Coordinates of C-alpha atoms and ligand atoms in Angstrom, one line a residue:
X1 CA -22.4 -32.9 93.3
X2 CA -24.4 -30.5 91.3
X3 CA -22.0 -30.8 88.5
X4 CA -22.4 -34.6 88.5
X5 CA -26.2 -34.3 88.3
X6 CA -25.9 -31.8 85.5
X7 CA -23.6 -34.1 83.5
X8 CA -25.8 -37.0 84.2
X9 CA -28.7 -35.1 82.8
X10 CA -26.7 -34.1 79.8
X11 CA -25.7 -37.8 79.2
X12 CA -29.3 -38.9 79.2
X13 CA -30.5 -36.0 77.2
X14 CA -27.6 -35.5 74.7
X15 CA -28.5 -38.3 72.2
X16 CA -32.0 -36.9 71.7
X17 CA -30.7 -33.4 71.7
X18 CA -28.1 -34.2 69.1
X19 CA -30.7 -36.1 67.0
X20 CA -33.0 -33.1 67.2
X21 CA -30.2 -30.7 66.3
X22 CA -29.3 -33.0 63.3
X23 CA -33.0 -33.1 62.2
X24 CA -33.5 -29.4 62.4
X25 CA -30.3 -28.9 60.5
X26 CA -31.5 -31.2 57.8
X27 CA -34.7 -29.3 57.7
X28 CA -33.0 -26.0 57.3
X29 CA -31.1 -27.6 54.3
X30 CA -34.2 -28.8 52.7
X31 CA -36.0 -25.5 53.2
X32 CA -32.9 -23.7 52.0
X33 CA -33.1 -25.8 48.7
X34 CA -35.1 -24.6 45.8
X35 CA -37.7 -21.9 46.3
X36 CA -36.6 -20.5 49.7
X37 CA -32.9 -20.3 48.6
X38 CA -34.3 -17.8 46.2
X39 CA -35.9 -16.0 49.2
X40 CA -32.7 -15.9 51.0
X41 CA -30.9 -14.0 48.2
X42 CA -30.0 -10.5 49.4
X43 CA -31.6 -8.0 47.1
X44 CA -29.9 -5.0 48.8
X45 CA -26.4 -6.1 49.5
X46 CA -24.1 -9.1 48.9
X47 CA -25.4 -12.7 49.2
X48 CA -23.3 -15.3 50.9
X49 CA -21.7 -17.9 48.6
X50 CA -23.4 -20.7 50.7
X51 CA -26.8 -19.5 49.4
X52 CA -25.5 -19.7 45.7
X53 CA -24.3 -23.2 46.6
X54 CA -27.9 -24.5 46.9
X55 CA -28.4 -24.2 43.2
X56 CA -24.8 -24.0 42.0
X57 CA -23.3 -26.8 44.1
X58 CA -20.5 -27.9 41.7
X59 CA -19.2 -24.4 41.1
X60 CA -19.3 -23.8 44.9
X61 CA -17.2 -27.0 45.5
X62 CA -14.7 -25.9 42.9
X63 CA -14.5 -22.3 44.4
X64 CA -14.3 -23.4 47.9
X65 CA -10.9 -24.9 47.4
X66 CA -9.6 -21.7 45.8
X67 CA -7.1 -19.1 47.1
X68 CA -10.1 -16.8 46.4
X69 CA -12.3 -18.4 49.0
X70 CA -9.4 -18.1 51.7
X71 CA -8.1 -14.7 50.5
X72 CA -9.1 -13.1 53.8
X73 CA -9.1 -16.0 56.3
X74 CA -5.8 -17.7 55.4
X75 CA -3.2 -17.5 58.0
X76 CA -0.7 -16.0 55.8
X77 CA -2.8 -13.0 55.0
X78 CA -4.1 -12.7 58.5
X79 CA -0.6 -12.6 59.9
X80 CA 0.6 -10.3 57.2
X81 CA -2.3 -7.8 57.8
X82 CA -1.7 -7.9 61.5
X83 CA 1.9 -6.8 60.8
X84 CA 0.6 -4.1 58.3
X85 CA -1.8 -2.9 61.1
X86 CA 1.1 -2.4 63.5
X87 CA 2.7 -0.1 60.9
X88 CA -0.4 1.7 59.5
X89 CA -4.0 1.1 60.9
X90 CA -5.5 3.1 58.1
X91 CA -3.7 1.2 55.3
X92 CA -4.3 -2.2 56.9
X93 CA -8.0 -1.6 57.2
X94 CA -8.8 0.2 53.9
X95 CA -6.1 -0.9 51.5
X96 CA -5.7 -4.7 51.9
X97 CA -9.4 -5.6 52.0
X98 CA -10.0 -4.0 48.6
X99 CA -8.5 -7.1 47.1
X100 CA -8.6 -9.8 50.0
X101 CA -12.2 -9.1 51.1
X102 CA -13.6 -6.7 48.5
X103 CA -17.2 -6.9 49.5
X104 CA -16.0 -4.8 52.4
X105 CA -15.6 -1.8 50.2
X106 CA -17.8 -2.4 47.2
X107 CA -21.2 -2.9 48.9
X108 CA -23.9 -0.4 49.6
X109 CA -22.3 0.0 53.1
X110 CA -18.7 -0.1 54.0
X111 CA -17.6 -3.0 56.4
X112 CA -14.0 -2.1 57.0
X113 CA -14.1 -3.7 60.5
X114 CA -15.1 -6.9 58.7
X115 CA -18.2 -7.6 60.8
X116 CA -20.4 -9.2 58.2
X117 CA -19.7 -13.0 57.6
X118 CA -20.0 -12.4 53.8
X119 CA -17.0 -10.1 54.0
X120 CA -14.9 -13.0 55.4
X121 CA -15.8 -15.1 52.3
X122 CA -13.0 -13.1 50.4
X123 CA -13.3 -13.2 46.8
X124 CA -16.8 -14.7 46.7
X125 CA -19.4 -15.6 44.1
X126 CA -21.5 -12.4 44.5
X127 CA -18.6 -10.0 44.4
X128 CA -17.5 -11.2 40.9
X129 CA -20.9 -11.8 39.5
X130 CA -22.3 -8.4 40.4
X131 CA -19.4 -6.4 38.8
X132 CA -21.0 -4.1 36.2
X133 CA -17.9 -2.7 34.8
X134 CA -14.1 -2.7 35.2
X135 CA -12.0 0.5 34.7
X136 CA -8.3 -0.3 35.2
X137 CA -7.3 3.3 34.8
X138 CA -9.0 3.9 38.1
X139 CA -6.4 2.2 40.4
X140 CA -8.1 2.8 43.6
X141 CA -11.6 1.6 42.6
X142 CA -11.3 -0.4 39.5
X143 CA -14.6 -2.3 39.9
X144 CA -18.0 -0.7 39.6
X145 CA -20.5 -3.0 41.3
X146 CA -24.2 -3.2 41.0
X147 CA -25.0 -5.2 44.0
X148 CA -28.4 -6.8 44.3
X149 CA -30.6 -9.1 42.2
X150 CA -28.8 -9.3 38.9
X151 CA -25.8 -11.7 38.2
X152 CA -23.6 -11.1 35.3
X153 CA -21.5 -13.6 33.3
X154 CA -20.5 -14.5 29.8
X155 CA -21.6 -18.1 29.4
X156 CA -24.8 -17.4 27.6
X157 CA -26.8 -19.7 29.9
X158 CA -29.4 -17.1 29.7
X159 CA -28.8 -15.8 26.2
X160 CA -27.5 -12.5 25.0
X161 CA -30.1 -10.4 26.6
X162 CA -30.9 -9.7 30.3
X163 CA -33.4 -12.0 31.8
X164 CA -35.0 -13.7 28.8
X165 CA -37.8 -16.3 29.2
X166 CA -35.3 -19.0 30.2
X167 CA -34.2 -17.1 33.3
X168 CA -35.1 -18.2 36.9
X169 CA -36.6 -15.0 38.1
X170 CA -37.4 -16.5 41.6
X171 CA -33.6 -16.7 42.3
X172 CA -32.0 -13.9 40.3
X173 CA -31.9 -12.2 37.0
X174 CA -28.8 -12.6 34.9
X175 CA -27.2 -10.4 32.2
X176 CA -24.7 -11.3 29.5
X177 CA -21.6 -9.4 29.9
X178 CA -19.3 -10.0 27.1
X179 CA -16.1 -8.8 28.9
X180 CA -16.6 -11.2 31.8
X181 CA -14.3 -13.7 30.2
X182 CA -11.6 -11.1 29.6
X183 CA -8.4 -10.6 31.7
X184 CA -9.6 -7.2 32.7
X185 CA -12.0 -8.8 35.1
X186 CA -8.9 -10.2 37.0
X187 CA -6.8 -7.2 36.4
X188 CA -8.3 -4.9 39.0
X189 CA -6.8 -7.2 41.7
X190 CA -3.9 -8.9 40.0
X191 CA -2.1 -5.6 39.3
X192 CA -1.0 -4.4 42.7
X193 CA 0.2 -0.7 43.2
X194 CA 0.9 0.1 46.7
X195 CA 0.5 3.4 48.5
X196 CA 3.8 4.6 47.4
X197 CA 2.8 4.0 43.7
X198 CA 5.1 1.0 43.3
X199 CA 3.8 -1.9 41.4
X200 CA 4.3 -4.8 43.9
X201 CA 2.8 -7.3 41.4
X202 CA 1.8 -6.8 37.8
X203 CA 0.5 -10.0 36.5
X204 CA -1.9 -8.2 34.3
X205 CA 0.6 -6.0 32.6
X206 CA 2.9 -8.9 32.1
X207 CA 0.0 -10.8 30.4
X208 CA -0.9 -7.6 28.4
X209 CA 2.6 -7.4 26.8
X210 CA 2.7 -11.2 26.0
X211 CA 1.9 -13.0 22.9
X212 CA -1.1 -14.4 24.7
X213 CA -2.8 -11.2 24.9
X214 CA -2.2 -10.6 21.2
X215 CA -3.7 -14.0 20.4
X216 CA -6.7 -13.4 22.5
X217 CA -5.8 -16.0 25.4
X218 CA -7.2 -14.6 28.5
X219 CA -6.5 -15.4 32.2
X220 CA -9.7 -17.4 32.2
X221 CA -8.6 -19.5 29.2
X222 CA -5.8 -21.1 31.3
X223 CA -7.2 -20.7 34.8
X224 CA -10.9 -21.4 34.3
X225 CA -10.9 -24.2 31.7
X226 CA -13.9 -26.4 31.5
X227 CA -14.0 -29.2 34.2
X228 CA -16.7 -31.8 34.7
X229 CA -19.7 -30.7 36.6
X230 CA -23.2 -29.2 36.1
X231 CA -23.5 -25.3 36.2
X232 CA -26.7 -25.6 38.4
X233 CA -28.6 -28.3 40.2
X234 CA -30.9 -30.6 38.2
X235 CA -33.5 -30.1 40.9
X236 CA -33.7 -26.4 39.9
X237 CA -33.5 -26.8 36.2
X238 CA -32.3 -29.5 33.7
X239 CA -28.6 -28.6 33.0
X240 CA -27.9 -28.2 29.3
X241 CA -24.3 -29.2 29.8
X242 CA -21.9 -31.3 31.9
X243 CA -19.0 -28.9 32.3
X244 CA -18.3 -25.9 34.5
X245 CA -15.6 -23.3 34.3
X246 CA -13.0 -24.2 37.0
X247 CA -13.5 -21.9 39.7
X248 CA -10.6 -23.1 41.8
X249 CA -8.5 -21.0 39.5
X250 CA -5.2 -22.5 40.3
X251 CA -3.7 -24.4 37.4
X252 CA -3.7 -28.3 38.2
X253 CA -0.3 -30.0 39.0
X254 CA -0.4 -31.3 35.4
X255 CA -0.5 -27.9 34.0
X256 CA 2.3 -26.8 36.3
X257 CA 4.4 -29.7 35.4
X258 CA 6.6 -28.5 32.4
X259 CA 5.6 -24.8 32.8
X260 CA 9.3 -24.3 32.5
X261 CA 11.0 -26.2 29.8
X262 CA 14.6 -27.1 30.5
X263 CA 17.3 -28.1 28.2
X264 CA 21.0 -29.0 28.9
X265 CA 22.7 -27.1 26.3
X266 CA 26.2 -28.4 27.3
X267 CA 27.9 -30.1 30.1
X268 CA 31.7 -30.5 29.9
X269 CA 35.0 -30.4 32.0
X270 CA 37.1 -27.2 31.8
X271 CA 40.7 -26.9 33.0
X272 CA 41.9 -27.7 36.5
X273 CA 38.9 -29.8 37.7
X274 CA 36.3 -27.2 36.8
X275 CA 33.1 -28.4 35.2
X276 CA 30.7 -26.2 33.2
X277 CA 26.9 -26.7 32.7
X278 CA 24.7 -24.5 30.5
X279 CA 21.0 -24.9 30.9
X280 CA 18.3 -23.2 28.8
X281 CA 15.0 -22.5 30.5
X282 CA 11.9 -21.3 28.7
X283 CA 8.6 -20.2 30.1
X284 CA 6.3 -22.3 27.9
X285 CA 3.2 -22.4 29.8
X286 CA 2.5 -19.3 31.9
X287 CA 0.7 -16.3 30.3
X288 CA 2.8 -14.1 32.5
X289 CA 6.3 -14.1 34.0
X290 CA 7.4 -16.9 36.4
X291 CA 7.3 -16.0 39.1
X292 CA 4.5 -13.5 39.0
X293 CA 2.6 -11.4 41.5
X294 CA 3.7 -11.3 45.2
X295 CA 7.6 -10.7 45.5
X296 CA 7.9 -13.7 48.0
X297 CA 7.7 -16.1 45.1
X298 CA 11.0 -17.3 43.6
X299 CA 11.8 -19.4 40.6
X300 CA 14.7 -21.8 41.5
X301 CA 16.9 -23.7 39.0
X302 CA 18.9 -26.4 40.5
X303 CA 21.8 -28.4 38.8
X304 CA 23.2 -31.7 40.4
X305 CA 26.4 -33.4 39.5
X306 CA 26.9 -37.1 40.4
X307 CA 29.8 -39.2 39.3
X308 CA 32.4 -41.8 40.1
X309 CA 34.6 -40.8 43.0
X310 CA 32.7 -37.6 43.9
X311 CA 29.9 -37.0 46.3
X312 CA 26.7 -35.5 45.0
X313 CA 27.0 -31.6 44.5
X314 CA 24.2 -29.0 44.0
X315 CA 24.0 -25.5 42.9
X316 CA 20.9 -23.3 42.9
X317 CA 20.2 -20.0 41.2
X318 CA 17.1 -18.0 41.9
X319 CA 15.1 -15.6 39.8
X320 CA 12.4 -13.1 40.7
X321 CA 12.1 -9.6 41.7
X322 CA 13.7 -7.6 44.4
X323 CA 11.8 -4.7 45.9
X324 CA 13.6 -2.3 48.2
X325 CA 12.5 0.5 50.6
X326 CA 13.7 4.1 50.7
X327 CA 16.9 3.2 52.5
X328 CA 17.8 0.5 50.0
X329 CA 16.7 -2.5 52.3
X330 CA 15.7 -5.6 50.5
X331 CA 12.0 -6.4 51.6
X332 CA 11.2 -10.1 51.6
X333 CA 7.7 -10.3 52.7
X334 CA 4.3 -9.1 51.4
X335 CA 3.7 -6.8 54.3
X336 CA 6.9 -4.9 53.9
X337 CA 6.6 -4.8 50.1
X338 CA 3.0 -3.5 50.3
X339 CA 3.6 -0.8 52.8
X340 CA 7.3 0.3 52.5
X341 CA 8.2 -0.7 49.1
X342 CA 9.4 2.3 47.0
X343 CA 11.5 0.8 44.2
X344 CA 12.0 -2.2 42.1
X345 CA 15.8 -2.9 42.2
X346 CA 15.7 -5.6 39.6
X347 CA 13.4 -8.2 38.1
X348 CA 14.9 -11.5 36.8
X349 CA 11.5 -13.3 36.4
X350 CA 11.2 -15.3 33.2
X351 CA 8.8 -13.5 30.7
X352 CA 6.3 -15.6 28.8
X353 CA 8.0 -17.7 26.1
X354 CA 11.4 -16.1 27.1
X355 CA 14.2 -18.6 26.6
X356 CA 17.3 -17.9 28.8
X357 CA 20.6 -19.7 29.1
X358 CA 22.1 -20.0 32.6
X359 CA 25.7 -21.1 33.3
X360 CA 26.8 -23.1 36.4
X361 CA 30.5 -23.6 37.0
X362 CA 31.6 -26.4 39.7
X363 CA 35.0 -26.7 41.1
X364 CA 37.0 -29.9 42.0
X365 CA 35.0 -32.4 39.8
X366 CA 37.3 -35.5 39.3
X367 CA 37.8 -36.8 35.7
X368 CA 35.3 -39.6 34.6
X369 CA 31.6 -40.1 33.9
X370 CA 29.4 -37.3 35.4
X371 CA 25.6 -37.5 35.4
X372 CA 24.1 -34.0 35.2
X373 CA 20.4 -33.2 36.2
X374 CA 18.5 -29.9 36.2
X375 CA 15.3 -29.1 37.9
X376 CA 13.2 -25.9 38.1
X377 CA 10.7 -25.2 40.9
X378 CA 8.7 -22.4 42.5
X379 CA 9.3 -21.5 46.1
X380 CA 7.5 -19.2 48.4
X381 CA 8.6 -18.0 51.8
X382 CA 5.4 -17.1 53.8
X383 CA 5.5 -14.8 56.6
X384 CA 4.0 -17.3 58.9
X385 CA 6.9 -19.5 59.9
X386 CA 4.7 -22.5 60.8
X387 CA 3.4 -22.6 57.2
X388 CA 5.1 -24.9 54.9
X389 CA 7.8 -23.7 52.7
X390 CA 6.1 -24.2 49.5
X391 CA 7.9 -26.0 46.6
X392 CA 6.2 -26.6 43.3
X393 CA 8.1 -28.6 40.7
X394 CA 8.0 -26.9 37.1
X395 CA 10.3 -28.8 34.9
X396 CA 13.4 -31.3 34.6
X397 CA 16.2 -32.4 32.3
X398 CA 19.0 -34.9 32.6
X399 CA 22.2 -35.9 30.7
Ligands
HEC1 C1 -32.7 -20.9 43.5 C2 -31.6 -21.4 42.7 C3 -30.5 -20.3 42.5 C4 -29.8 -19.6 43.4 C5 -29.9 -19.6 45.0 C6 -28.7 -19.0 42.6 N1 -28.8 -19.3 41.3 FE1 -27.7 -18.6 39.8 N2 -28.7 -19.5 38.5 C7 -29.9 -20.4 38.7 C8 -30.2 -21.0 37.5 C9 -31.2 -22.0 37.4 C10 -29.6 -20.5 36.5 C11 -29.6 -20.8 35.0 C12 -30.8 -20.1 34.4 C13 -31.2 -20.5 33.1 O1 -30.5 -21.1 32.2 O2 -32.4 -20.4 32.8 C14 -28.6 -19.6 37.0 C15 -27.7 -18.7 36.4 C16 -26.6 -18.0 37.0 C17 -25.6 -17.2 36.2 C18 -25.8 -17.0 34.8 C19 -24.6 -17.6 34.0 C20 -24.7 -17.0 32.6 O3 -23.7 -16.6 32.1 O4 -25.8 -17.0 31.9 C21 -24.9 -16.7 37.2 C22 -23.7 -15.8 36.9 C23 -25.4 -17.0 38.4 N3 -26.4 -17.9 38.4 C24 -24.7 -16.7 39.7 C25 -25.4 -16.9 40.9 C26 -24.8 -16.4 42.1 C27 -23.6 -15.5 42.3 C28 -25.6 -16.7 43.2 C29 -25.6 -16.4 44.6 C30 -25.5 -15.0 45.0 C31 -26.8 -17.6 42.5 N4 -26.5 -17.6 41.1 C32 -27.8 -18.1 43.3 C33 -30.3 -20.6 39.9 C34 -29.9 -20.1 41.1
HEC2 C1 -13.0 -14.3 40.5 C2 -14.2 -14.1 40.0 C3 -15.3 -15.2 40.2 C4 -15.8 -15.8 41.3 C5 -15.3 -15.5 42.7 C6 -16.8 -16.7 41.0 N1 -17.0 -16.7 39.5 FE1 -18.4 -17.7 38.6 N2 -17.6 -17.2 36.8 C7 -16.6 -16.3 36.7 C8 -16.1 -16.2 35.3 C9 -15.0 -15.3 34.7 C10 -17.0 -17.0 34.6 C11 -17.1 -17.2 33.1 C12 -15.9 -18.0 32.5 C13 -15.8 -17.8 31.1 O1 -16.7 -17.1 30.5 O2 -15.0 -18.5 30.5 C14 -17.9 -17.5 35.6 C15 -19.0 -18.5 35.2 C16 -20.0 -18.8 36.2 C17 -21.3 -19.4 35.8 C18 -21.7 -19.9 34.5 C19 -21.2 -21.3 34.4 C20 -21.6 -22.1 33.1 O3 -21.0 -23.2 32.9 O4 -22.3 -21.6 32.2 C21 -21.9 -19.6 37.0 C22 -23.3 -20.2 37.2 C23 -21.1 -19.1 38.0 N3 -19.9 -18.6 37.5 C24 -21.5 -19.0 39.4 C25 -20.5 -18.8 40.4 C26 -20.7 -19.1 41.9 C27 -22.0 -19.9 42.3 C28 -19.6 -18.8 42.4 C29 -19.3 -19.0 44.0 C30 -19.3 -20.3 44.4 C31 -18.7 -18.0 41.5 N4 -19.4 -18.2 40.3 C32 -17.6 -17.4 41.8 C33 -15.9 -15.6 37.8 C34 -16.0 -15.8 39.0
HEC3 C1 -11.3 -8.9 44.1 C2 -9.9 -9.2 43.8 C3 -9.6 -10.4 42.9 C4 -10.2 -10.7 41.6 C5 -11.3 -9.9 40.9 C6 -9.5 -11.9 41.1 N1 -8.5 -12.2 42.1 FE1 -7.3 -13.9 42.0 N2 -6.6 -13.6 43.8 C7 -7.0 -12.5 44.6 C8 -6.3 -12.5 45.8 C9 -6.3 -11.5 47.0 C10 -5.6 -13.8 45.8 C11 -4.6 -14.3 46.9 C12 -5.3 -14.9 48.0 C13 -4.3 -15.3 49.0 O1 -3.5 -16.4 48.9 O2 -4.1 -14.7 50.1 C14 -5.8 -14.4 44.6 C15 -5.2 -15.5 44.1 C16 -5.3 -16.0 42.8 C17 -4.5 -17.1 42.2 C18 -3.5 -17.8 42.9 C19 -3.9 -19.2 43.2 C20 -2.9 -20.0 44.0 O3 -3.1 -21.1 44.2 O4 -1.9 -19.4 44.4 C21 -4.9 -17.2 40.8 C22 -4.4 -18.3 39.9 C23 -5.9 -16.2 40.6 N3 -6.1 -15.4 41.7 C24 -6.4 -16.0 39.4 C25 -7.4 -15.1 39.1 C26 -8.1 -15.0 37.8 C27 -7.9 -15.8 36.6 C28 -9.1 -14.0 38.0 C29 -10.1 -13.5 37.1 C30 -11.0 -14.4 36.4 C31 -8.9 -13.4 39.4 N4 -7.9 -14.1 40.0 C32 -9.7 -12.4 39.9 C33 -7.9 -11.4 44.2 C34 -8.6 -11.4 43.2
HEC4 C1 -1.1 -19.3 28.9 C2 -1.8 -19.7 30.0 C3 -1.9 -18.7 31.2 C4 -2.5 -17.4 31.1 C5 -3.0 -16.7 29.8 C6 -2.4 -16.8 32.5 N1 -1.9 -17.7 33.3 FE1 -1.6 -17.5 35.3 N2 -0.6 -19.3 35.4 C7 -0.2 -20.2 34.2 C8 0.6 -21.2 34.7 C9 1.1 -22.4 33.9 C10 0.9 -20.9 36.1 C11 1.9 -21.8 37.0 C12 3.3 -21.2 36.9 C13 3.5 -20.1 37.8 O1 3.0 -20.2 39.0 O2 4.0 -19.1 37.4 C14 0.1 -19.7 36.5 C15 0.2 -19.1 37.7 C16 -0.5 -18.0 38.1 C17 -0.5 -17.5 39.5 C18 0.1 -18.0 40.7 C19 1.5 -17.6 40.8 C20 2.2 -18.5 41.7 O3 3.4 -18.4 41.6 O4 1.7 -19.3 42.5 C21 -1.4 -16.4 39.4 C22 -1.8 -15.6 40.6 C23 -1.9 -16.2 38.1 N3 -1.3 -17.3 37.4 C24 -2.8 -15.3 37.7 C25 -3.0 -15.0 36.3 C26 -3.8 -13.9 35.8 C27 -4.4 -12.9 36.8 C28 -3.8 -13.9 34.4 C29 -4.3 -13.0 33.5 C30 -3.9 -11.6 33.6 C31 -3.0 -15.2 34.1 N4 -2.7 -15.9 35.3 C32 -2.9 -15.6 32.8 C33 -0.9 -20.1 33.1 C34 -1.4 -18.9 32.6
HEC5 C1 -4.6 -4.6 44.4 C2 -5.0 -5.8 45.2 C3 -4.3 -6.1 46.4 C4 -4.0 -5.4 47.5 C5 -4.4 -3.9 47.6 C6 -3.3 -6.2 48.4 N1 -3.1 -7.5 48.0 FE1 -2.3 -9.1 48.8 N2 -2.4 -10.2 47.1 C7 -3.2 -9.8 46.0 C8 -3.1 -10.8 45.1 C9 -3.8 -10.8 43.7 C10 -2.3 -11.9 45.7 C11 -2.0 -13.2 45.1 C12 -1.5 -13.4 43.8 C13 -0.2 -12.8 43.7 O1 0.7 -13.0 44.5 O2 0.0 -12.2 42.6 C14 -2.0 -11.4 46.9 C15 -1.2 -12.2 47.9 C16 -0.9 -11.8 49.1 C17 -0.2 -12.5 50.2 C18 0.4 -13.9 49.9 C19 -0.6 -15.0 50.3 C20 0.0 -16.4 50.1 O3 -0.8 -17.3 50.5 O4 1.2 -16.5 49.8 C21 -0.2 -11.9 51.3 C22 0.5 -12.4 52.6 C23 -0.8 -10.5 51.1 N3 -1.2 -10.5 49.8 C24 -0.9 -9.6 52.0 C25 -1.5 -8.3 51.7 C26 -1.5 -7.2 52.7 C27 -1.1 -7.3 54.1 C28 -2.1 -6.1 52.0 C29 -2.3 -4.8 52.7 C30 -1.2 -4.1 53.2 C31 -2.4 -6.5 50.7 N4 -2.0 -7.9 50.5 C32 -2.9 -5.7 49.8 C33 -3.9 -8.6 45.8 C34 -3.7 -7.5 46.7

């Protein structure tokens, strides 16, 4: 009875209530825009990326979709760090957040329990833009942060000197940091030495020893290319340009396509019904090995034969790295590799611009016309079994 009265009350009141709620939400948004967004900037610690979004909406939209924005909250990491926690509480707490939720350790106060909402934003705006200096020789604490009012970048929006006349002092000061568009900025996280001193991932080193490094092509050059957008809202200041650096960081599908160039070098019958196919694969687009980083990634090369009087046959060969523990066990997920990995058994990933010929031999192929196709793709076996098995096409060839 009472319940009914209560729900009746709710029914009649709800529409007004919801309208009021929406209205106040709108008011907060309006108030948060412009002048008061500036007031919401945290001068003593990290500011939430949503505050930056009031004036840098297009960049926020691009970042929001990135793996960086979900570096802490994504289910794969959550599950993986839970597993890590079972093995070593200290490691899971202090070590993983360093790269997946860096504001937990670089701020004026530690937030290892991840209580602050800004910590859960993963690799957010204010983490990157308050980096003062990168020292890759210091593997434990590669970034030196100067958290507070000043934001650093290399775009010269504000000219070469800190806070010239064009700056918006109400929101924040900005300084020109020449190294900001250099790979070192990324290298502090994309070079992963675990507690046993094993390099679980070494994207930075792979890049450093490639021709791209020699030619001055940085991570940002491929991953943060200019995309349409305005760097800040016209309500704040008239934007001087109509492009922003892509903050989603992942290369678009069009850039992935053809990352591995495939050529069918030869395809011919051998004796006794055997059939041999030689495929040449070349890493033509990535500035590091394929696959790079986490050892759960694999490059797969697949050859398919189809012909008269035979059913379709497929062979797959995989390339990547194998990390083992002290007893020689092959570690297949990030948790194990990060915690128990002690040695790199082998690494068959494809170096930048490396061309490699791979041979496939099929048995019992009837004589006659045979159609041969080859396909390269990237796979990832996440620790969460409900997650999709990711499959990214990289290249194709046919004969
Ligand atoms: C109230 C609006 C406002 C807010 C909020 C704001 N910004 Fe800005 N920001 C600007 C404007 C305007 C400029 C360009 C200034 C100019 O050209 O005079 C700018 C410039 C920048 C630049 C300089 C780029 C360069 O190389 O010159 C960076 C980096 C930056 N903002 C980062 C941030 C981050 C990170 C946040 C959140 C922590 C943030 N901003 C919040 C308005 C804002
Ligand atoms: C992983 C580090 C990283 C994160 C996270 C990041 N940025 Fe950037 N940002 C950069 C780099 C690097 C550049 C400069 C690119 C270059 O010089 O080629 C840049 C450039 C900028 C610029 C100058 C844009 C221009 O066109 O002049 C602004 C403004 C900016 N970022 C704001 C933000 C905001 C707002 C966020 C969060 C929504 C954010 N950034 C998140 C690394 C980062
Ligand atoms: C504070 C550490 C940190 C910094 C700095 C950083 N990253 Fe990342 N990055 C990560 C983490 C952690 C992930 C993985 C997130 C996940 O999937 O759990 C990641 C993921 C990525 C991915 C994978 C995207 C995908 O779709 O799989 C790319 C590409 C990337 N980062 C490029 C860069 C580049 C380029 C820079 C420098 C401009 C950079 N990162 C700087 C920590 C960082
Ligand atoms: C010459 C262009 C180029 C440069 C330079 C480059 N990348 Fe990449 N990156 C790519 C391409 C293309 C892919 C997609 C192929 C792949 O996944 O291996 C990629 C993929 C990635 C991935 C995702 C890996 C995966 O398998 O999902 C990460 C992480 C990454 N790059 C980080 C970096 C970092 C960090 C740097 C600098 C040290 C860098 N990249 C430099 C082109 C480049
Ligand atoms: C030195 C920085 C660093 C540390 C420390 C680190 N990670 Fe990562 N992690 C990364 C980067 C960068 C990526 C993504 C790009 C790649 O694979 O190279 C990544 C990717 C992952 C992924 C794959 C996410 C996906 O979507 O496929 C998982 C899971 C993960 N890390 C778990 C952990 C756990 C658990 C710990 C602690 C035991 C940890 N990481 C410590 C930098 C780090």
